[in-house]
Amino acid sequence: MCDYHFRVEWFSSMSTFCGNCPIKDTDCDNDNCIPLNGVQRPIITVNRLYPGPSIQVCEGDTINVTVQNLLDDHGELTIHWHGIHQVDTPFMDGAPKVTQCPIPYGSSFVYTFNAAQSGTHFWHAHSGLQRADGCAGTLVVRQPLQTDVHQNNYEIDDEAHVLLINDWFDQPTLSSFIGHHLAGRPNTPDAILINGHGEKQPFETTHNTINQTVFTPREILRVTPGKTHRFRVASNGITNCPLQISIVNHTVAVIASDGRPVKPLQVDAFVMFAGERFDFVLTADKPVGNYWLQVKGLGDCSSRYELALIQYEGAHAHNMERVSKPFNVMGTILNPYNAEDIPGDDVIPIHSLEALEGDMDDVLGTDVTTYYLPLDFNSVSRYGEVSDGNMDSHGSDMHMHDGGHSHTKRAHDDSNDHTHHQDTSSNGHVHGEITAQINHVSFRVPRANLLTQKEDIDPTSLCDFSTIDPKCKSTYCECTQVIPARLGEVIELVLVDEGFGSDQSHPMHIHGHAFRVVAQQRIGDSVSVDHVKEMDNMGNIDRDLESAPLKDTVAVPDGGYTIIRFLASNPGWWLFHCHIQFHLSNGMSLVIKVGEEKDFPAAPDNFPTCNDWPAASTKVHKHENEDDQNMTNVTLTCTGAAPLVSSLASAWISLLAFLSIIMSGTI
């Protein structure tokens, strides 16, 4: 049993615990000091660390994590173990209202599960925007060396060579999220962090009468000359910010993706989308010295980059000169952003990786159920009342535009008409809220936990392909969208990023399973799902059914498709969603129901439940004067059904007040 205790709380970077960091560089190592990139901001921490504690265990170990919710804004909390399939323990998956009820403020929840999937994974909050504010850490499950197909490809697998990388905002993420989706402001991240480290905020000091500018320390990764080192990297990406990793004067051999081994591939750089993990081998065969590991942002953070130091034993870090701009990477690049089929070997799409684990017999045959799923954005111009029913339609026009992006995208209909269509005010702002959708539907979180309280959920709040209203292509719709799968059925998802509402590539993540990436192509700036379906019917889409890589997260290129297949072998309700935090929070998800309730494992005794609060009522019996007599037997009801914007504003004001107290140092 591997026991951990997570204290989740709001804290602050560059707090008083940091003393005189970085002017006195040793102060940056103080207990409870989180330097980040030198910018002070509220941050959600686990045990006052960022990244949170790294869980590193052996294959087959039982992991036991007690999570204590001490978030002073009274936010609810769940933790997802990204990459762990939770076979026989679906209620430990951490998907709020899908596999468990969120942990209330002041309460604890114990996650107990088997580390059955070896490889590089990570854990993170799956509630609200907490992952984006710091609630995340790495999770490595090492297998016995004799069963590792790559045992002869590396000599050192150092626990210090496990990296969590992510884009980062210099203020609480909720501010950027609301500003982007409700006010049309850009959502460009302020920085990139490598294991929570970065260099941004300058600090002025004087040494021997000489003025100096110093910065918070960057991550240092030490290697032994002449040895081969295994590095493990997980992307906790928040926005549409693919991250390109390279090491100056070195190539690396990619040996695994999402914890699954692949045929070694020598590359100059590789790109990571939110939720992906890569393992690579670095051969320390260069002259003893210091070399930069660069994480370069793409997409919405193309102007951002960060560095870590690869330090050979015997080299000194203080000899490094400051870097004022990112390095230009040439050569072979794996998993490019918005991949296109480009002749030659310079760009290698992710589906070209060759799996080294098992055969593909489990996803072959003729009994394959295929779903074509369009992904895109809508702008809701008029937000109507939400009413109960199988499919909630809000009386609104659908305008395909992602606020905060500079280019114009096209609306479409069944005729594939690429007419320009935007609803903008005189100042250029887009009217309405931006919402992310799968299959023209935004996901509605259930009122009770799907896995253990199905009887408490109104069946008309669920929808599937047979019940989704065709009007949802032109009208805003939301529901709890479900893809049913028989136990043992092969499911194929043709994911089409139509690109009419955005130029963003969507990294899609599945819970409870891994899938084969059998095809991927970018067709153009935009494409309709009907066009992709026609291509497929005409035999113009080739599938790799021999050695396709096994993954649990894969990007769908803008204006293109990615096709995945998996065997529905793990009973339960499993979330499938875009791993860009803003897209998930805005509705780009659905659930896959594998098997029937009779197939599901029994939940632990006294497993927490949740539901809507019934209306509270009070009758008035006493009266002070005759005018009050008319109040007899009048029922006063509080339904809690405040308008969405008012509720958001109230929560936002409360959070800002709390965070301002933290930053003022009064608590």
XYZ file of C-alpha atoms in Angstrom:
667
model
C 0.000 0.000 0.000
C 1.432 3.388 -1.041
C -0.175 6.042 1.189
C -0.371 9.759 0.433
C -2.143 12.683 2.073
C -3.113 15.684 -0.084
C -3.951 18.983 1.643
C -5.517 21.106 -1.093
C -5.630 24.819 -0.302
C -5.287 28.295 -1.701
C -1.793 29.672 -1.199
C 0.455 32.271 -2.843
C 3.537 32.229 -5.007
C 6.384 34.521 -3.898
C 4.820 34.622 -0.423
C 6.566 35.840 2.726
C 7.973 32.302 3.066
C 10.223 33.148 0.099
C 12.176 35.711 2.117
C 14.527 37.589 -0.208
C 14.179 35.195 -3.163
C 15.667 35.512 -5.760
C 18.071 38.249 -4.629
C 19.233 35.698 -2.066
C 18.926 32.621 -4.239
C 18.965 30.110 -1.378
C 15.745 31.666 -0.059
C 13.987 30.282 -3.141
C 14.465 26.821 -1.608
C 12.745 27.736 1.669
C 9.987 25.460 2.934
C 6.590 26.665 1.644
C 8.260 28.963 -0.908
C 6.792 28.626 -4.419
C 8.818 30.999 -6.647
C 7.126 30.098 -9.969
C 8.392 32.751 -12.420
C 8.751 35.522 -9.856
C 5.181 36.803 -10.228
C 3.098 36.808 -7.054
C -0.394 35.374 -7.476
C -2.907 33.145 -5.656
C -2.328 29.475 -6.443
C -4.033 26.211 -5.512
C -1.456 23.902 -3.971
C -1.266 20.367 -2.671
C 0.869 20.266 0.481
C 2.040 23.777 -0.430
C 3.915 22.510 -3.477
C 3.691 23.187 -7.191
C 3.748 20.852 -8.915
C 2.100 18.795 -6.215
C 3.694 15.637 -4.798
C 5.015 13.288 -7.477
C 3.555 9.815 -7.017
C 6.127 7.263 -8.213
C 5.212 3.622 -7.618
C 5.656 0.140 -9.055
C 3.261 -1.635 -11.389
C 0.642 -3.479 -9.371
C 0.987 -1.345 -6.244
C -2.145 -0.175 -4.448
C -2.286 3.614 -4.213
C -4.171 5.165 -1.315
C -4.591 8.961 -1.391
C -6.538 10.897 1.234
C -7.595 14.201 -0.348
C -8.544 16.949 2.108
C -10.408 19.927 0.637
C -9.251 23.080 2.436
C -10.104 25.524 -0.361
C -11.178 28.673 1.475
C -13.411 29.806 -1.378
C -15.539 26.729 -0.505
C -14.936 25.231 -3.938
C -15.745 21.567 -4.515
C -12.970 19.232 -5.597
C -12.194 15.958 -7.360
C -8.868 14.439 -8.434
C -8.470 12.481 -11.686
C -5.660 9.938 -12.132
C -4.921 10.648 -15.767
C -3.830 7.461 -17.545
C -5.065 4.996 -14.910
C -8.020 3.010 -16.283
C -9.589 2.242 -12.904
C -10.615 -1.289 -13.869
C -12.982 -2.518 -11.108
C -12.727 0.897 -9.392
C -14.569 3.329 -11.710
C -15.790 5.319 -8.695
C -12.133 6.389 -8.115
C -11.785 8.040 -11.532
C -12.451 11.564 -10.224
C -14.904 12.776 -12.883
C -17.381 15.028 -11.013
C -21.019 13.904 -11.192
C -19.971 11.106 -13.558
C -18.057 8.765 -11.245
C -18.249 10.571 -7.895
C -19.763 13.538 -6.098
C -17.277 16.381 -5.616
C -15.556 16.668 -2.232
C -17.139 19.573 -0.297
C -15.074 22.191 1.485
C -13.791 20.922 4.822
C -14.274 17.261 3.871
C -11.970 14.447 2.805
C -12.215 11.596 0.316
C -9.967 8.537 0.095
C -8.992 7.364 -3.400
C -7.864 3.723 -3.455
C -6.908 2.056 -6.731
C -4.434 -0.282 -8.387
C -1.487 1.060 -10.386
C -2.223 -1.356 -13.213
C -1.112 0.807 -16.147
C 2.663 1.242 -16.185
C 4.122 4.377 -17.720
C 4.147 8.141 -17.375
C 0.879 9.681 -16.201
C -0.227 12.594 -14.047
C -2.931 13.546 -11.575
C -4.957 16.743 -11.542
C -8.102 18.370 -10.246
C -11.079 17.667 -12.494
C -13.368 20.264 -10.948
C -13.788 23.856 -12.068
C -10.594 25.590 -13.168
C -8.511 24.219 -10.294
C -6.105 22.311 -12.532
C -5.209 25.580 -14.236
C -4.474 27.258 -10.895
C -1.969 24.662 -9.728
C -3.727 21.479 -8.553
C -1.679 18.919 -10.493
C 1.344 16.625 -10.234
C 3.048 13.698 -11.939
C 2.234 10.001 -11.543
C 4.791 7.420 -12.687
C 4.168 3.667 -12.597
C 7.409 1.782 -13.224
C 7.334 -1.794 -14.454
C 9.941 -4.489 -13.702
C 12.972 -3.922 -15.907
C 12.746 -7.436 -17.330
C 9.278 -6.687 -18.773
C 10.236 -3.266 -20.179
C 10.606 -3.565 -23.958
C 12.978 -0.579 -23.819
C 15.257 -1.980 -21.106
C 18.253 -1.902 -23.468
C 17.595 1.635 -24.713
C 18.491 3.540 -21.541
C 20.676 3.199 -18.471
C 19.256 5.751 -16.018
C 15.599 6.375 -15.109
C 15.986 9.134 -12.504
C 12.932 10.276 -10.533
C 14.299 13.828 -10.924
C 13.869 13.522 -14.701
C 10.060 13.603 -14.500
C 8.663 16.883 -15.841
C 5.273 18.595 -15.689
C 5.002 21.417 -18.210
C 2.165 23.874 -18.744
C 1.102 27.310 -19.885
C 0.306 29.728 -17.059
C -1.630 32.891 -16.228
C -0.248 35.555 -13.895
C -3.687 35.987 -12.308
C -6.383 33.514 -11.210
C -7.539 31.585 -14.259
C -11.205 32.447 -13.692
C -10.461 36.050 -14.681
C -9.055 34.974 -18.046
C -11.806 32.405 -18.596
C -14.655 34.863 -18.006
C -12.895 37.617 -19.927
C -12.376 35.349 -22.907
C -15.775 33.704 -23.129
C -18.035 36.501 -21.925
C -16.119 39.652 -22.860
C -14.308 38.541 -26.009
C -10.844 39.215 -24.615
C -7.809 37.218 -25.763
C -6.841 34.191 -23.707
C -3.101 34.301 -24.344
C -1.220 32.750 -21.405
C 1.344 34.922 -19.672
C 4.057 32.292 -19.348
C 5.156 28.664 -19.573
C 6.379 26.722 -16.540
C 8.684 23.685 -16.349
C 8.145 21.808 -13.091
C 6.713 25.029 -11.701
C 9.819 27.044 -12.581
C 10.287 29.944 -14.950
C 12.082 33.218 -15.468
C 9.980 36.316 -15.996
C 9.749 38.919 -13.218
C 13.040 40.902 -12.872
C 14.430 41.815 -9.449
C 16.963 44.624 -9.082
C 19.876 44.370 -6.661
C 23.349 45.770 -6.124
C 26.488 43.678 -5.695
C 29.828 45.375 -5.012
C 28.289 48.711 -6.100
C 27.243 47.151 -9.426
C 23.551 47.127 -10.279
C 22.293 43.686 -11.250
C 19.038 42.154 -12.465
C 18.237 38.690 -11.147
C 15.398 36.226 -11.760
C 13.828 33.223 -10.082
C 15.722 29.977 -10.783
C 14.962 27.745 -13.712
C 14.722 23.970 -13.495
C 18.087 22.171 -13.594
C 18.271 18.574 -14.879
C 21.606 16.889 -14.240
C 22.948 14.104 -16.469
C 26.004 11.848 -16.421
C 28.352 12.172 -19.423
C 28.310 9.143 -21.694
C 25.096 7.701 -20.207
C 21.619 7.293 -21.692
C 18.872 8.908 -19.612
C 15.116 8.292 -19.714
C 13.057 11.474 -19.346
C 9.310 11.512 -18.699
C 7.199 14.561 -19.597
C 3.502 15.278 -18.968
C 1.607 18.275 -20.350
C -0.791 19.970 -17.956
C -1.711 22.388 -20.758
C -4.538 24.800 -20.036
C -5.316 26.681 -23.251
C -4.832 26.033 -26.959
C -1.098 25.992 -26.305
C 0.710 23.006 -27.809
C 4.238 22.822 -26.401
C 7.261 21.949 -28.547
C 10.159 20.324 -26.672
C 13.753 20.273 -27.914
C 17.295 20.216 -26.488
C 20.015 22.380 -28.004
C 22.664 20.363 -29.911
C 20.922 17.074 -29.107
C 18.384 14.778 -30.689
C 16.184 12.547 -28.546
C 14.640 9.120 -29.053
C 10.912 9.041 -28.287
C 10.121 5.625 -26.769
C 6.613 5.996 -25.298
C 3.485 8.108 -25.568
C 0.722 8.237 -22.950
C 2.503 5.487 -21.037
C 2.505 3.050 -23.971
C 5.778 1.924 -25.620
C 6.455 2.753 -29.250
C 9.255 1.905 -31.649
C 12.113 4.339 -30.831
C 11.984 7.397 -33.059
C 14.912 9.822 -33.264
C 13.682 13.419 -33.529
C 14.939 16.962 -33.117
C 11.722 18.044 -31.385
C 8.265 16.801 -30.470
C 4.999 18.614 -29.769
C 2.792 17.910 -26.755
C -0.898 18.753 -26.569
C -2.766 19.156 -23.279
C -3.020 15.818 -21.479
C -0.354 14.010 -23.509
C 2.752 12.349 -22.083
C 5.990 11.398 -23.805
C 9.038 9.432 -22.696
C 12.329 10.075 -24.467
C 15.938 8.948 -24.166
C 18.723 11.529 -24.115
C 22.259 10.350 -24.812
C 24.692 12.602 -22.956
C 27.404 12.344 -25.617
C 28.266 16.028 -26.100
C 31.177 17.923 -24.521
C 30.696 18.498 -20.796
C 28.701 21.691 -20.407
C 25.219 23.162 -20.103
C 22.530 22.831 -22.763
C 19.086 24.382 -22.878
C 15.949 22.261 -22.890
C 13.411 24.523 -24.587
C 9.635 24.426 -24.283
C 8.258 26.612 -27.073
C 4.600 27.573 -27.167
C 2.490 27.230 -30.308
C -1.091 28.233 -31.086
C -2.425 30.804 -28.625
C 0.942 31.087 -26.863
C 3.236 31.257 -29.887
C 5.017 34.220 -28.278
C 5.837 32.281 -25.094
C 8.723 29.968 -24.262
C 10.611 28.686 -21.238
C 13.935 26.941 -20.627
C 15.367 24.325 -18.302
C 19.040 23.523 -17.978
C 20.474 20.154 -18.995
C 23.658 20.162 -16.920
C 26.387 17.612 -17.507
C 28.237 16.559 -14.362
C 31.277 18.802 -14.046
C 29.656 21.863 -15.665
C 28.704 25.068 -13.825
C 25.353 26.761 -14.386
C 26.606 30.299 -13.775
C 28.459 30.217 -17.109
C 25.179 30.369 -19.069
C 24.313 33.574 -20.882
C 20.811 34.977 -20.759
C 18.508 34.063 -23.624
C 16.312 36.803 -25.064
C 14.353 34.815 -27.665
C 13.511 31.181 -28.364
C 15.781 28.980 -30.423
C 14.697 28.071 -33.932
C 14.280 24.303 -34.206
C 15.092 22.623 -37.503
C 14.923 18.967 -38.452
C 12.489 16.171 -37.657
C 9.439 17.142 -35.578
C 6.961 14.621 -34.164
C 3.260 15.392 -33.626
C 3.131 18.824 -35.319
C 0.447 21.384 -34.514
C -2.487 21.168 -36.955
C -0.720 18.337 -38.775
C -0.897 18.128 -42.527
C 0.344 15.377 -44.808
C 3.630 16.962 -45.863
C 5.978 14.932 -48.113
C 9.314 13.984 -46.612
C 10.545 13.032 -43.172
C 10.612 16.462 -41.492
C 7.110 16.247 -40.022
C 5.878 13.015 -38.460
C 2.182 12.863 -37.451
C 1.335 11.065 -34.234
C -0.458 8.172 -35.914
C 2.826 7.244 -37.622
C 4.273 6.035 -34.312
C 4.519 2.230 -34.254
C 3.114 0.451 -31.222
C 5.266 -2.140 -29.449
C 2.517 -3.495 -27.218
C 0.259 -6.341 -28.276
C -1.531 -6.808 -31.564
C -4.626 -5.072 -32.880
C -6.912 -8.107 -33.027
C -9.131 -6.607 -30.323
C -10.172 -3.712 -32.588
C -10.396 -5.580 -35.888
C -13.267 -7.426 -37.495
C -16.541 -6.361 -39.006
C -18.431 -5.729 -35.773
C -17.282 -2.115 -35.422
C -19.688 0.664 -34.457
C -18.637 4.004 -35.943
C -19.714 7.454 -34.768
C -18.895 10.663 -36.632
C -18.444 13.467 -34.096
C -18.091 17.110 -35.175
C -16.189 19.427 -32.815
C -16.501 23.220 -32.931
C -17.523 26.455 -31.184
C -20.775 28.408 -31.094
C -21.644 31.906 -29.962
C -24.912 32.057 -28.036
C -26.523 35.406 -28.810
C -29.594 35.136 -26.584
C -29.392 32.922 -23.513
C -32.901 31.642 -22.842
C -34.465 29.863 -19.889
C -33.354 26.286 -19.285
C -36.283 23.915 -19.125
C -36.455 20.230 -18.371
C -36.632 17.992 -21.379
C -34.644 15.532 -23.408
C -32.965 18.291 -25.353
C -32.721 21.838 -24.062
C -32.739 24.371 -26.878
C -32.074 27.974 -26.089
C -33.714 30.477 -28.389
C -30.505 31.713 -29.920
C -28.714 32.131 -33.177
C -25.572 30.094 -33.679
C -22.603 32.137 -34.774
C -19.382 30.301 -35.455
C -16.650 32.398 -33.891
C -14.184 31.920 -31.070
C -13.812 35.219 -29.266
C -10.254 36.379 -28.783
C -8.909 34.963 -32.054
C -8.078 37.403 -34.795
C -9.242 35.633 -37.925
C -12.720 35.146 -39.356
C -14.157 31.670 -39.526
C -17.103 30.437 -41.529
C -20.585 29.299 -40.624
C -21.973 26.272 -42.391
C -25.019 24.193 -43.068
C -25.715 20.795 -44.588
C -24.955 22.130 -48.060
C -21.367 22.875 -46.961
C -21.950 26.565 -47.679
C -18.872 28.415 -46.395
C -20.578 31.785 -46.021
C -18.969 34.310 -43.695
C -21.264 34.893 -40.758
C -20.518 36.805 -37.583
C -22.656 38.701 -35.131
C -20.524 41.611 -34.001
C -21.193 44.975 -32.448
C -19.820 48.256 -33.736
C -16.708 47.886 -31.576
C -15.910 44.503 -33.106
C -16.859 42.376 -30.097
C -18.762 39.170 -30.664
C -22.263 39.072 -29.175
C -23.005 36.315 -26.724
C -21.191 33.602 -24.814
C -18.718 31.342 -26.584
C -19.469 27.657 -26.037
C -17.530 24.543 -27.086
C -19.481 21.560 -28.388
C -19.326 17.947 -29.502
C -21.937 16.902 -32.034
C -23.486 20.417 -31.859
C -24.306 19.924 -28.161
C -22.811 21.413 -25.005
C -22.446 19.016 -22.090
C -24.739 19.498 -19.104
C -23.325 18.175 -15.842
C -25.832 15.725 -14.282
C -27.559 16.743 -11.051
C -26.506 13.455 -9.389
C -23.680 10.983 -9.872
C -24.234 8.918 -13.025
C -22.276 5.884 -11.879
C -23.974 5.303 -8.527
C -27.218 7.337 -8.626
C -28.694 6.683 -12.037
C -32.160 6.408 -10.454
C -31.900 10.036 -9.241
C -31.341 11.412 -12.737
C -34.203 12.462 -14.973
C -33.792 10.273 -18.077
C -35.031 13.123 -20.263
C -31.902 15.099 -19.340
C -29.812 12.517 -21.209
C -29.452 12.449 -24.974
C -27.762 10.381 -27.652
C -27.510 10.330 -31.440
C -31.115 9.193 -31.795
C -32.603 11.988 -29.676
C -30.488 15.043 -30.539
C -32.679 17.582 -32.293
C -31.485 18.386 -35.861
C -32.148 22.045 -35.013
C -29.067 21.933 -32.767
C -26.989 22.694 -35.864
C -28.487 26.172 -35.849
C -29.752 26.552 -32.265
C -27.865 26.291 -28.988
C -28.484 22.921 -27.284
C -27.231 21.274 -24.118
C -27.748 17.893 -22.478
C -25.848 15.060 -20.849
C -24.750 13.422 -24.097
C -24.168 9.665 -23.957
C -22.580 7.191 -26.358
C -23.782 3.693 -25.375
C -21.379 0.782 -25.886
C -22.035 -2.898 -25.337
C -19.443 -4.667 -23.229
C -16.938 -6.131 -25.714
C -18.044 -3.889 -28.577
C -15.444 -2.177 -30.795
C -16.133 1.551 -30.927
C -14.682 3.787 -33.632
C -14.908 7.563 -33.265
C -14.298 9.723 -36.314
C -13.490 13.054 -34.681
C -13.877 16.009 -37.028
C -12.602 19.434 -35.998
C -14.786 21.342 -38.429
C -12.865 24.566 -37.903
C -15.734 26.884 -38.769
C -15.683 28.460 -35.319
C -11.979 28.347 -34.505
C -8.535 27.465 -35.788
C -7.819 25.414 -32.673
C -6.741 21.789 -32.533
C -8.638 19.831 -29.879
C -6.733 17.250 -27.777
C -9.364 14.654 -26.885
C -8.936 12.461 -23.789
C -10.787 9.280 -22.853
C -11.221 7.986 -19.300
C -11.147 4.280 -18.473
C -9.629 3.085 -21.754
C -6.832 3.525 -24.270
C -7.494 3.736 -28.006
C -5.654 3.076 -31.242
C -5.004 6.149 -33.396
C -5.732 4.617 -36.800
C -5.913 7.724 -38.998
C -5.362 11.474 -38.961
C -5.376 14.181 -41.621
C -5.781 17.925 -41.941
C -7.828 18.729 -45.027
C -7.898 22.536 -44.942
C -8.875 25.519 -42.825
C -12.310 23.987 -42.326
C -14.249 20.879 -43.250
C -17.741 19.581 -42.507
C -18.392 16.250 -40.871
C -20.567 15.366 -43.872
C -17.580 15.858 -46.181
C -15.433 13.542 -44.055
C -18.230 10.968 -44.001
C -18.443 11.145 -47.796
C -14.661 10.687 -48.077
C -14.910 7.629 -45.858
C -17.811 6.129 -47.788
C -15.814 6.507 -51.006
C -12.823 4.687 -49.511
C -10.598 7.761 -49.425
C -9.541 7.385 -45.781
C -6.873 4.800 -45.021
C -6.715 3.243 -41.563
C -3.610 1.721 -39.977
C -4.878 -1.576 -38.599
C -1.459 -3.172 -38.061
C 0.668 -1.112 -35.653
C -1.322 2.010 -34.720
C -0.142 3.595 -31.450
C -2.078 3.130 -28.211
C -2.925 6.436 -26.518
C -5.555 8.019 -24.304
C -5.141 11.607 -25.548
C -4.815 12.741 -29.152
C -5.191 16.005 -31.029
C -7.750 16.533 -33.766
C -6.305 18.973 -36.323
C -8.292 22.067 -37.211
C -10.120 21.470 -40.480
C -9.353 17.767 -40.299
C -10.059 14.468 -38.597
C -8.567 11.910 -36.237
C -9.966 8.377 -36.088
C -9.635 6.282 -32.940
C -10.729 2.736 -32.079
C -11.038 0.986 -28.757
C -12.520 -2.154 -27.273
C -15.250 -1.258 -24.769
C -13.979 -3.635 -22.100
C -14.203 -1.597 -18.881
C -17.781 -1.323 -17.512
C -18.868 2.081 -16.269
C -19.575 5.667 -17.245
C -16.466 7.265 -18.756
C -15.878 10.890 -19.607
C -14.576 11.785 -23.080
C -13.584 15.411 -23.506
C -11.279 18.063 -24.875
C -8.360 18.499 -22.478
C -8.034 22.226 -23.088
C -9.403 23.477 -19.772
C -11.421 26.355 -21.228
C -13.077 24.032 -23.752
C -13.953 21.405 -21.147
C -15.363 24.048 -18.811
C -17.498 25.349 -21.653
C -19.111 22.060 -22.631
C -16.823 20.064 -24.952
C -17.396 16.639 -23.436
C -19.704 13.629 -23.384
C -19.891 10.320 -21.535
C -19.427 6.806 -22.870
C -21.523 4.212 -21.079
C -19.841 0.805 -21.315
C -22.095 -2.108 -20.437
C -25.211 -2.022 -18.286
C -25.671 -1.301 -14.585
C -25.570 -5.033 -13.871
C -22.018 -5.104 -15.250
C -20.737 -2.284 -13.037
C -18.620 -3.031 -9.944
C -20.375 -2.400 -6.653
C -19.570 0.958 -5.098
C -17.897 1.039 -1.675
C -20.147 1.102 1.370
C -21.375 4.576 2.361
C -20.214 6.038 -0.948
C -21.173 9.764 -0.982
C -24.291 10.864 -2.852
C -25.403 14.218 -4.218
C -28.466 15.724 -5.825
C -30.409 18.946 -6.376
C -31.586 20.723 -3.234
C -35.398 20.723 -3.022
C -37.170 24.051 -2.735
C -37.342 25.297 0.847
C -40.669 26.721 2.017
C -41.919 28.518 5.125
C -45.494 29.366 6.058
C -46.281 32.665 7.787
C -48.575 32.197 10.835
C -48.211 35.368 12.889
C -49.348 38.821 11.793
C -48.673 42.241 13.244
C -51.675 44.040 11.720
C -54.736 43.545 9.595
C -52.860 44.239 6.355
C -50.774 41.218 7.090
C -53.840 38.974 7.324
C -53.679 38.541 3.560
C -50.348 36.774 4.031
C -51.947 33.812 5.809
C -50.931 30.478 4.282
C -48.721 32.171 1.663
C -45.727 29.955 0.951
C -42.355 31.664 0.542
C -40.142 29.609 -1.728
C -36.419 29.808 -2.405
C -35.539 27.768 -5.483
C -31.947 28.864 -5.851
C -32.528 29.309 -9.577
C -30.712 32.615 -9.940
C -29.895 33.761 -13.460
C -26.603 32.333 -14.760
C -24.820 35.656 -15.139
C -25.868 36.824 -11.675
C -24.649 33.583 -10.099
C -21.356 33.810 -11.942
C -20.912 37.417 -10.941
C -21.638 36.670 -7.295
C -19.175 33.787 -7.217
C -16.579 35.855 -9.035
C -16.922 38.786 -6.629
C -16.625 36.470 -3.623
C -13.522 34.819 -5.032
C -11.879 38.126 -5.865
C -12.537 39.398 -2.351
C -10.997 36.283 -0.859
C -7.965 36.389 -3.141
C -7.387 40.076 -2.437
C -7.205 39.236 1.272
C -4.591 36.569 0.550
C -2.487 38.908 -1.566
C -2.680 41.705 1.007
C -1.071 39.421 3.560
C -3.782 39.966 6.180
C -4.251 36.228 6.699
